[in-house]
Coordinates of C-alpha atoms and ligand atoms in Angstrom, one line a residue:
M16 CA -49.7 -21.6 92.7
R17 CA -52.4 -22.9 90.4
D18 CA -52.7 -21.0 87.2
D19 CA -56.4 -21.1 86.1
G20 CA -55.7 -18.7 83.3
T21 CA -58.0 -15.9 84.7
G22 CA -55.2 -13.8 86.2
T23 CA -52.5 -12.0 84.4
T24 CA -48.8 -12.9 85.1
A25 CA -48.2 -9.8 87.0
E26 CA -51.2 -10.4 89.2
T27 CA -50.2 -14.0 89.8
G28 CA -46.6 -12.9 90.8
H29 CA -48.0 -10.3 93.2
A30 CA -50.4 -12.8 94.8
A31 CA -47.6 -15.4 95.2
Q32 CA -45.5 -12.7 96.9
A33 CA -48.3 -11.8 99.2
D34 CA -48.7 -15.5 100.1
S35 CA -45.0 -16.0 100.9
G36 CA -45.0 -12.8 102.9
R37 CA -47.8 -14.2 105.0
A38 CA -46.0 -17.5 105.7
A39 CA -42.9 -15.6 106.7
R40 CA -44.9 -13.4 109.2
R41 CA -46.5 -16.5 110.6
D42 CA -43.3 -18.3 111.3
E43 CA -42.0 -15.2 113.0
A44 CA -45.2 -14.8 115.0
V45 CA -45.1 -18.4 116.2
R46 CA -41.5 -17.9 117.4
G47 CA -42.4 -14.6 119.1
A48 CA -45.5 -16.1 120.8
V49 CA -43.4 -18.9 122.3
A50 CA -40.6 -16.5 123.3
Q51 CA -43.2 -14.2 125.0
G52 CA -45.0 -17.0 126.7
L53 CA -48.3 -16.4 124.8
V54 CA -48.2 -20.2 124.3
G55 CA -46.3 -22.6 126.5
A56 CA -46.6 -24.8 129.6
E57 CA -49.1 -22.3 131.2
A58 CA -51.1 -21.5 128.1
P59 CA -50.9 -24.6 125.9
L60 CA -53.1 -23.2 123.1
V61 CA -53.4 -19.8 121.4
G62 CA -55.1 -18.2 118.4
L63 CA -53.0 -15.8 116.4
L64 CA -54.3 -13.3 113.8
D65 CA -52.2 -11.6 111.1
I66 CA -53.2 -7.9 111.2
T67 CA -51.2 -7.1 108.0
G68 CA -52.8 -10.0 106.1
I69 CA -56.3 -9.0 107.2
R70 CA -55.8 -5.5 106.0
D71 CA -54.4 -6.7 102.7
S72 CA -57.4 -9.0 102.0
A73 CA -59.8 -6.1 102.8
A74 CA -57.9 -3.9 100.4
E75 CA -57.9 -6.6 97.7
L76 CA -61.6 -7.0 98.0
R77 CA -62.3 -3.3 97.6
A78 CA -59.9 -2.9 94.7
A79 CA -61.4 -6.0 92.9
F80 CA -64.9 -4.4 92.8
D81 CA -63.7 -0.8 92.4
A82 CA -62.0 -2.1 89.2
V83 CA -65.3 -3.3 87.7
V84 CA -67.9 -0.7 88.6
P85 CA -68.2 2.8 87.2
A86 CA -66.8 5.5 89.5
G87 CA -69.4 6.6 92.0
T88 CA -71.3 3.3 92.2
P89 CA -72.3 2.7 95.8
V90 CA -70.6 -0.5 97.0
L91 CA -70.8 -1.8 100.6
H92 CA -68.6 -4.7 101.5
A93 CA -70.4 -6.1 104.7
F94 CA -68.1 -8.6 106.5
A95 CA -70.1 -11.6 107.6
V96 CA -69.6 -11.3 111.4
K97 CA -70.3 -15.0 112.0
A98 CA -66.9 -15.8 110.3
S99 CA -65.0 -14.0 113.1
P100 CA -67.2 -12.6 115.9
L101 CA -64.4 -10.6 117.7
V102 CA -64.9 -7.0 118.3
P103 CA -61.3 -5.9 117.5
V104 CA -61.4 -7.8 114.2
L105 CA -64.7 -6.0 113.2
R106 CA -63.0 -2.6 114.2
L107 CA -59.9 -3.4 112.1
L108 CA -62.2 -4.2 109.1
S109 CA -64.3 -1.2 109.7
E110 CA -61.2 1.0 109.6
A111 CA -60.2 -0.8 106.3
G112 CA -63.6 0.4 104.8
L113 CA -65.8 -2.6 105.4
G114 CA -69.2 -2.8 107.1
A115 CA -70.8 -5.7 108.9
E116 CA -73.4 -8.4 108.0
V117 CA -75.1 -9.6 111.1
A118 CA -77.5 -12.5 111.7
S119 CA -78.4 -12.4 115.4
P120 CA -78.9 -9.8 118.3
G121 CA -75.3 -10.9 119.5
E122 CA -73.7 -10.2 116.2
L123 CA -75.5 -6.9 115.9
A124 CA -74.2 -6.0 119.4
L125 CA -70.6 -7.0 118.4
A126 CA -70.8 -4.8 115.3
R127 CA -72.1 -1.9 117.3
A128 CA -69.4 -2.4 120.1
A129 CA -66.8 -2.2 117.2
G130 CA -68.3 1.1 116.0
V131 CA -69.7 -0.1 112.7
A132 CA -72.2 2.5 111.6
P133 CA -75.8 1.3 111.2
R134 CA -75.8 2.5 107.5
R135 CA -72.9 0.1 106.9
T136 CA -74.7 -2.9 108.6
V137 CA -77.0 -5.4 107.1
L138 CA -79.3 -7.8 109.0
D139 CA -79.9 -11.2 107.3
S140 CA -81.0 -13.8 109.8
P141 CA -83.7 -16.4 108.8
A142 CA -85.4 -16.1 112.2
K143 CA -85.6 -12.5 113.2
T144 CA -88.0 -11.8 116.1
A145 CA -90.3 -8.8 116.0
A146 CA -88.0 -7.1 118.5
E147 CA -85.0 -7.5 116.3
L148 CA -86.8 -6.0 113.3
R149 CA -88.0 -3.2 115.4
E150 CA -84.5 -2.4 116.6
A151 CA -83.1 -2.6 113.1
L152 CA -85.7 -0.3 111.7
A153 CA -85.1 2.2 114.5
L154 CA -81.3 2.2 113.9
G155 CA -81.7 2.4 110.1
I156 CA -79.9 -0.9 109.5
A157 CA -80.6 -2.6 106.1
V158 CA -82.8 -5.7 106.4
N159 CA -83.4 -8.5 104.0
V160 CA -86.5 -10.4 104.7
D161 CA -86.4 -14.2 104.4
S162 CA -90.0 -15.3 104.0
P163 CA -93.6 -14.2 103.3
Q164 CA -94.4 -14.3 107.0
E165 CA -91.5 -12.0 107.8
L166 CA -92.6 -9.6 105.1
A167 CA -96.0 -9.5 106.7
R168 CA -94.3 -8.6 110.0
L169 CA -92.4 -5.9 108.2
D170 CA -95.6 -4.5 106.6
A171 CA -97.0 -3.8 110.1
L172 CA -93.8 -2.2 111.4
V173 CA -93.3 0.0 108.3
S174 CA -96.8 1.4 108.4
A175 CA -96.4 2.2 112.1
T176 CA -93.0 3.8 112.0
R177 CA -90.7 5.9 109.8
T178 CA -87.4 4.2 108.9
D179 CA -84.3 4.9 106.9
S180 CA -83.6 1.2 106.6
P181 CA -83.0 -0.1 103.1
L182 CA -85.3 -3.1 102.9
G183 CA -85.0 -6.1 100.6
V184 CA -86.0 -9.7 100.0
R185 CA -83.7 -12.7 100.1
V186 CA -84.2 -15.1 97.3
N187 CA -82.9 -18.6 96.7
P188 CA -82.1 -19.0 93.0
Q189 CA -82.0 -22.9 93.6
I190 CA -78.9 -23.3 91.5
G191 CA -77.9 -26.6 93.3
A192 CA -75.4 -27.7 95.8
G193 CA -71.6 -27.4 96.0
A194 CA -69.3 -30.1 97.4
I195 CA -70.5 -29.7 101.0
E196 CA -74.2 -30.3 101.4
A197 CA -74.5 -28.8 104.9
L198 CA -73.1 -25.5 103.6
S199 CA -74.9 -25.2 100.3
T200 CA -77.5 -22.5 100.6
A201 CA -79.0 -22.6 97.1
T202 CA -80.3 -26.1 96.9
A203 CA -84.0 -26.8 96.0
T204 CA -85.0 -27.3 99.6
S205 CA -82.6 -24.8 101.3
K206 CA -84.1 -23.1 104.4
F207 CA -83.0 -19.7 103.2
G208 CA -84.9 -17.0 101.3
V209 CA -87.8 -17.3 98.9
A210 CA -87.3 -20.3 96.7
L211 CA -87.6 -18.8 93.2
R212 CA -88.3 -21.9 91.2
D213 CA -91.1 -23.1 93.4
E214 CA -94.6 -22.9 91.9
G215 CA -95.9 -19.3 92.0
A216 CA -92.8 -18.0 93.9
R217 CA -91.5 -15.7 91.3
A218 CA -94.8 -14.1 90.6
W219 CA -95.3 -13.7 94.4
V220 CA -91.9 -11.8 94.6
V221 CA -92.8 -9.6 91.7
R222 CA -96.2 -8.8 93.2
A223 CA -94.6 -8.2 96.7
F224 CA -92.4 -5.5 95.2
A225 CA -95.2 -4.0 93.1
E226 CA -97.3 -3.6 96.2
R227 CA -94.5 -2.1 98.3
P228 CA -92.6 0.8 96.8
W229 CA -90.4 0.8 99.9
L230 CA -88.8 -2.5 99.0
T231 CA -85.6 -1.6 97.1
R232 CA -83.2 -4.6 97.3
L233 CA -82.8 -8.1 96.3
H234 CA -80.5 -10.4 98.2
A235 CA -79.0 -13.8 97.4
H236 CA -76.2 -15.6 99.2
S237 CA -75.6 -18.7 97.1
G238 CA -72.0 -19.4 97.6
S239 CA -70.0 -21.2 100.3
Q240 CA -67.0 -23.4 100.9
G241 CA -67.1 -26.0 98.1
V242 CA -69.3 -24.0 95.7
P243 CA -67.5 -23.3 92.3
L244 CA -67.3 -19.7 91.1
T245 CA -69.3 -20.4 87.9
L246 CA -72.2 -21.7 90.1
M247 CA -72.1 -18.7 92.3
A248 CA -72.1 -16.4 89.3
R249 CA -75.1 -18.2 87.9
G250 CA -77.1 -17.6 91.1
I251 CA -76.3 -13.9 90.9
A252 CA -77.3 -13.8 87.2
E253 CA -80.6 -15.2 88.2
T254 CA -81.0 -12.6 91.0
Y255 CA -80.1 -9.8 88.5
A256 CA -82.6 -11.1 85.9
L257 CA -85.3 -11.1 88.6
A258 CA -84.5 -7.5 89.5
E259 CA -84.7 -6.4 85.9
E260 CA -88.0 -8.2 85.6
I261 CA -89.4 -6.4 88.7
N262 CA -88.1 -3.0 87.6
R263 CA -89.7 -3.5 84.1
H264 CA -92.9 -4.6 85.7
V265 CA -93.2 -1.5 88.0
G266 CA -91.8 0.8 85.2
R267 CA -89.1 2.4 87.4
R268 CA -85.9 1.6 89.1
Q269 CA -87.5 0.4 92.3
I270 CA -84.7 -2.1 93.0
D271 CA -81.6 0.1 93.2
T272 CA -79.2 -2.4 95.0
I273 CA -78.4 -6.1 94.8
D274 CA -76.8 -7.8 97.7
I275 CA -74.7 -10.7 96.2
G276 CA -73.8 -12.3 99.5
G277 CA -70.4 -13.9 100.2
G278 CA -69.3 -17.5 100.0
L279 CA -65.9 -17.3 98.1
H280 CA -64.2 -20.6 98.4
V281 CA -60.9 -20.8 100.5
N282 CA -58.0 -22.9 99.5
F283 CA -57.1 -25.0 102.6
T284 CA -54.6 -27.2 100.7
S285 CA -51.7 -24.8 100.2
E286 CA -50.5 -21.3 100.9
A287 CA -52.0 -19.9 97.7
T288 CA -54.9 -17.5 97.8
T289 CA -57.2 -19.0 95.1
P290 CA -59.6 -18.0 93.8
T291 CA -59.0 -14.3 94.3
Y292 CA -61.6 -11.5 94.6
A293 CA -60.2 -10.1 91.3
Q294 CA -61.0 -13.4 89.5
Y295 CA -64.5 -13.6 91.0
A296 CA -65.3 -9.9 90.1
R297 CA -64.0 -10.4 86.6
L298 CA -66.1 -13.5 86.1
L299 CA -69.1 -11.7 87.4
T300 CA -68.7 -8.9 84.9
E301 CA -68.6 -11.6 82.1
T302 CA -71.6 -13.5 83.4
V303 CA -73.8 -10.5 84.5
P304 CA -72.5 -7.4 82.7
G305 CA -75.7 -5.4 83.4
L306 CA -75.0 -5.5 87.1
F307 CA -71.8 -3.5 86.6
D308 CA -73.1 -0.7 84.3
G309 CA -73.8 1.7 87.2
R310 CA -77.6 1.2 87.5
Y311 CA -77.3 -0.9 90.6
G312 CA -75.5 -0.3 93.9
L313 CA -73.8 -3.5 95.3
V314 CA -73.6 -5.1 98.7
T315 CA -71.2 -8.0 99.3
E316 CA -71.1 -10.3 102.4
F317 CA -67.7 -12.1 102.4
G318 CA -66.7 -13.8 105.6
R319 CA -64.3 -16.9 105.3
S320 CA -62.3 -15.6 102.4
L321 CA -61.4 -12.3 104.3
L322 CA -60.1 -14.0 107.5
A323 CA -59.4 -17.8 107.0
K324 CA -55.8 -17.5 105.8
H325 CA -54.8 -15.0 108.4
G326 CA -55.4 -17.1 111.5
T327 CA -53.2 -19.7 113.1
L328 CA -53.8 -22.0 116.1
V329 CA -50.7 -22.9 118.0
A330 CA -50.8 -25.8 120.4
R331 CA -48.1 -27.4 122.6
V332 CA -47.4 -31.0 122.2
E333 CA -48.1 -32.2 125.7
Y334 CA -47.1 -35.9 125.1
A335 CA -45.7 -37.9 122.2
K336 CA -46.5 -41.5 122.1
S337 CA -47.0 -44.5 119.8
A338 CA -49.9 -46.8 119.3
G339 CA -50.2 -49.7 116.9
G340 CA -47.0 -48.6 115.2
R341 CA -48.4 -45.1 114.6
A342 CA -46.7 -42.1 116.2
V343 CA -49.4 -39.8 118.0
A344 CA -48.7 -36.3 119.2
V345 CA -51.2 -35.4 121.9
T346 CA -51.7 -31.6 121.6
H347 CA -54.1 -29.1 123.1
A348 CA -55.9 -28.2 119.8
G349 CA -58.8 -30.5 119.1
V350 CA -62.6 -30.5 118.8
Q351 CA -63.1 -27.4 121.0
V352 CA -61.3 -25.1 118.4
A353 CA -61.5 -27.2 115.2
T354 CA -64.9 -28.6 115.5
R355 CA -65.7 -29.0 111.9
T356 CA -62.4 -30.6 111.1
V357 CA -62.7 -33.2 113.9
Y358 CA -66.3 -34.1 113.1
A359 CA -66.1 -33.9 109.3
P360 CA -62.4 -34.5 108.5
A361 CA -63.0 -35.3 104.8
S362 CA -64.8 -32.0 104.1
W363 CA -62.6 -29.8 106.3
P364 CA -58.9 -31.0 106.3
L365 CA -56.4 -28.5 107.7
R366 CA -52.8 -28.0 107.0
I367 CA -50.6 -28.7 110.0
A368 CA -47.1 -27.2 110.6
A369 CA -44.5 -28.5 113.1
Y370 CA -42.5 -26.1 115.2
D371 CA -39.9 -27.0 117.9
A372 CA -39.9 -26.1 121.6
Q373 CA -38.6 -22.6 120.8
G374 CA -41.2 -22.1 118.1
R375 CA -38.8 -22.6 115.1
P376 CA -40.0 -24.6 112.1
K377 CA -39.1 -28.2 112.9
E378 CA -36.6 -29.9 110.7
G379 CA -36.1 -33.5 110.1
P380 CA -37.4 -36.4 107.9
E381 CA -41.2 -36.6 107.6
V382 CA -43.0 -39.3 109.5
V383 CA -46.6 -40.4 109.2
Q384 CA -48.3 -39.5 112.5
D385 CA -51.6 -38.5 114.1
V386 CA -52.0 -35.0 115.6
A387 CA -54.5 -35.5 118.4
G388 CA -56.5 -33.1 120.5
P389 CA -57.1 -33.0 124.2
A390 CA -60.7 -34.2 124.3
C391 CA -61.9 -37.5 125.7
F392 CA -63.1 -39.3 122.5
A393 CA -61.1 -41.3 120.1
G394 CA -62.1 -39.2 117.0
D395 CA -60.6 -36.0 118.5
L396 CA -57.8 -35.7 115.8
L397 CA -56.7 -32.5 114.2
A398 CA -55.1 -34.7 111.5
E399 CA -54.7 -38.4 110.9
G400 CA -51.9 -40.1 109.1
Y401 CA -50.2 -36.7 108.4
R402 CA -46.6 -36.4 107.3
L403 CA -44.5 -34.1 109.5
P404 CA -41.1 -34.2 111.1
L405 CA -41.5 -36.5 114.2
L406 CA -43.2 -34.4 116.9
A407 CA -41.7 -34.6 120.4
Q408 CA -42.9 -33.5 123.8
G409 CA -42.7 -29.7 124.2
D410 CA -42.8 -29.0 120.5
H411 CA -45.7 -27.0 119.0
V412 CA -48.1 -27.7 116.2
A413 CA -49.9 -25.1 114.2
A414 CA -53.2 -25.5 112.5
L415 CA -53.1 -23.1 109.5
D416 CA -55.8 -21.1 107.8
T417 CA -58.0 -21.1 111.0
G418 CA -58.8 -17.4 111.0
A419 CA -62.5 -18.0 110.2
Y420 CA -65.0 -20.4 111.8
Y421 CA -62.2 -22.1 114.0
F422 CA -60.8 -20.6 117.2
A423 CA -63.3 -17.8 117.4
H424 CA -66.0 -20.5 117.5
H425 CA -65.4 -22.3 120.6
Y426 CA -67.2 -25.6 121.4
A427 CA -67.3 -26.3 125.1
Y428 CA -66.6 -30.1 124.9
N429 CA -64.9 -31.4 128.1
S430 CA -65.1 -27.9 129.5
L431 CA -61.9 -27.0 127.7
A432 CA -61.1 -23.4 128.1
R433 CA -61.4 -20.8 125.2
P434 CA -57.8 -19.9 124.2
G435 CA -56.5 -16.4 124.1
V436 CA -56.4 -14.7 120.8
Y437 CA -53.7 -12.2 119.8
G438 CA -53.1 -10.1 116.7
Y439 CA -49.6 -9.7 115.4
A440 CA -47.8 -7.2 113.1
R441 CA -44.3 -5.8 112.7
D442 CA -43.7 -2.4 114.2
A443 CA -41.8 0.4 112.4
S444 CA -38.4 -1.2 113.4
G445 CA -39.5 -4.5 112.0
E446 CA -40.0 -6.3 115.3
M447 CA -43.1 -8.6 115.7
R448 CA -45.6 -7.1 118.2
F449 CA -48.6 -8.7 119.7
A450 CA -51.9 -7.2 120.8
L451 CA -54.5 -9.0 123.0
V452 CA -57.8 -9.6 121.1
R453 CA -59.6 -11.9 123.5
E454 CA -58.5 -13.0 127.0
P455 CA -57.9 -16.7 127.6
Q456 CA -60.9 -18.1 129.5
T457 CA -60.2 -19.0 133.2
V458 CA -61.5 -22.0 135.0
Q459 CA -63.4 -19.7 137.4
E460 CA -65.2 -18.3 134.3
I461 CA -66.0 -21.9 133.2
V462 CA -67.5 -22.6 136.7
A463 CA -69.5 -19.4 136.6
E464 CA -70.9 -20.0 133.1
S465 CA -71.8 -23.6 134.1
G466 CA -74.2 -22.7 136.9
G467 CA -71.5 -22.3 139.5
G468 CA -73.7 -19.6 141.1
H469 CA -76.7 -22.0 141.4
A470 CA -75.0 -25.0 142.8
D471 CA -77.9 -25.8 145.1
A472 CA -80.6 -25.2 142.4
L473 CA -81.5 -28.8 141.9
T474 CA -81.0 -30.3 145.4
A475 CA -83.0 -27.4 147.0
L476 CA -86.3 -27.9 145.0
Ligands
LIG505 C1 -72.5 -17.1 106.3 C2 -73.0 -16.0 105.4 C3 -72.1 -15.1 104.7 C4 -70.6 -15.4 104.7 O1 -70.3 -16.6 104.0 P1 -68.7 -16.9 103.8 O2 -68.8 -18.3 103.2 O3 -68.1 -16.9 105.2 O4 -68.1 -15.9 102.9 C5 -72.7 -14.2 103.9 N1 -74.1 -13.9 104.0 C6 -74.9 -14.7 104.6 C7 -76.4 -14.5 104.5 C8 -74.5 -15.9 105.3 O5 -75.3 -16.6 106.0

């Protein structure tokens, strides 16, 4: 585990223990999934979720912020639904004390199906329709507006109806990009929020609040994979400074809550959970102490960091072959479930683990090989030139840390079926148990979703 000097030895020891516990549960789950036929000749690909690990991460998040705010400070941790849009996952997180951050009518429907209360839900999309805004205000869901035009829409709705929705404005502190441009939300030209450093923008925001006593929140989501903690903290410091300026300007505490977004980086290169929520919360208290003195309520919107390390894709090796002197394992996990990794392998490398036909960790000398997916294009590789014990037909490979933005985000290339998803946890007697989260998609469903009911549509016209 990397020691960056921000954690105590006891914390580091505890985190390392949690990481090795997770790895042990995962090995047991892969063995159990093979033994029970959740993955095998009939179902060559499956997604697995570690229920215990998800609960632990939710508890760590809550504890990290509870440790740095005065007792009684309102804090809502709204899970970013886009990271894992699965109803049972949202229910699990809700029972662990989290809310939901939604960005589309579909995500809002998922959160509601999971039973997440409207007062624990935040709507953040950059393209909300009038109908979406109306629904959110009717339900009392928090809304962060993204642009002056959207604020004008809200003006009309607020004057026409009464609402309990907390309303805020999303700003872009324009702190610069992280390592992955496509995921950096706080660049000068980002499409999100009101760009604070643009000519006249800051004065516009101050005036917008002064003219609307019902605007009570500021929102910034400036982190993401590849963005360092210090840069994220700087974005939040800028947002806090603006809240202070607005409250001074209006002469009262009009802004009572700051939504700091999500975006904590996930370590995809080893088992270690780093950075931790505790490290981030501590850095924030050092960078923006005024945000933690009890005058502001807090909302967070973490996604990837809550789920990534608790998901595993397990695929059967259908064939093992050799090409140009390179061993190639042809598996069932490719672009349909690891889209980012296949299309942008340099930004999104995944750890791959080898298991034998019975789902036991595969032993043997490591060999450089390619782990290929099933799709019909040459670049469909889960990993290229990867060192693993030589994979054979009937073995299994696992793509680790795939609990967020991977198998819950199916890409329908080659009409490959969405895999089943199962949660796992040990029962009271210590035995590994599985629960169905999402049914595997059938070929009949693929036909139906692909216009199967309208086969004559084009020839009949
Ligand atoms: C995507 C997103 C999040 C979650 O980001 P993660 O990197 O998954 O933590 C939070 N808030 C907003 C507005 C987002 O768009």
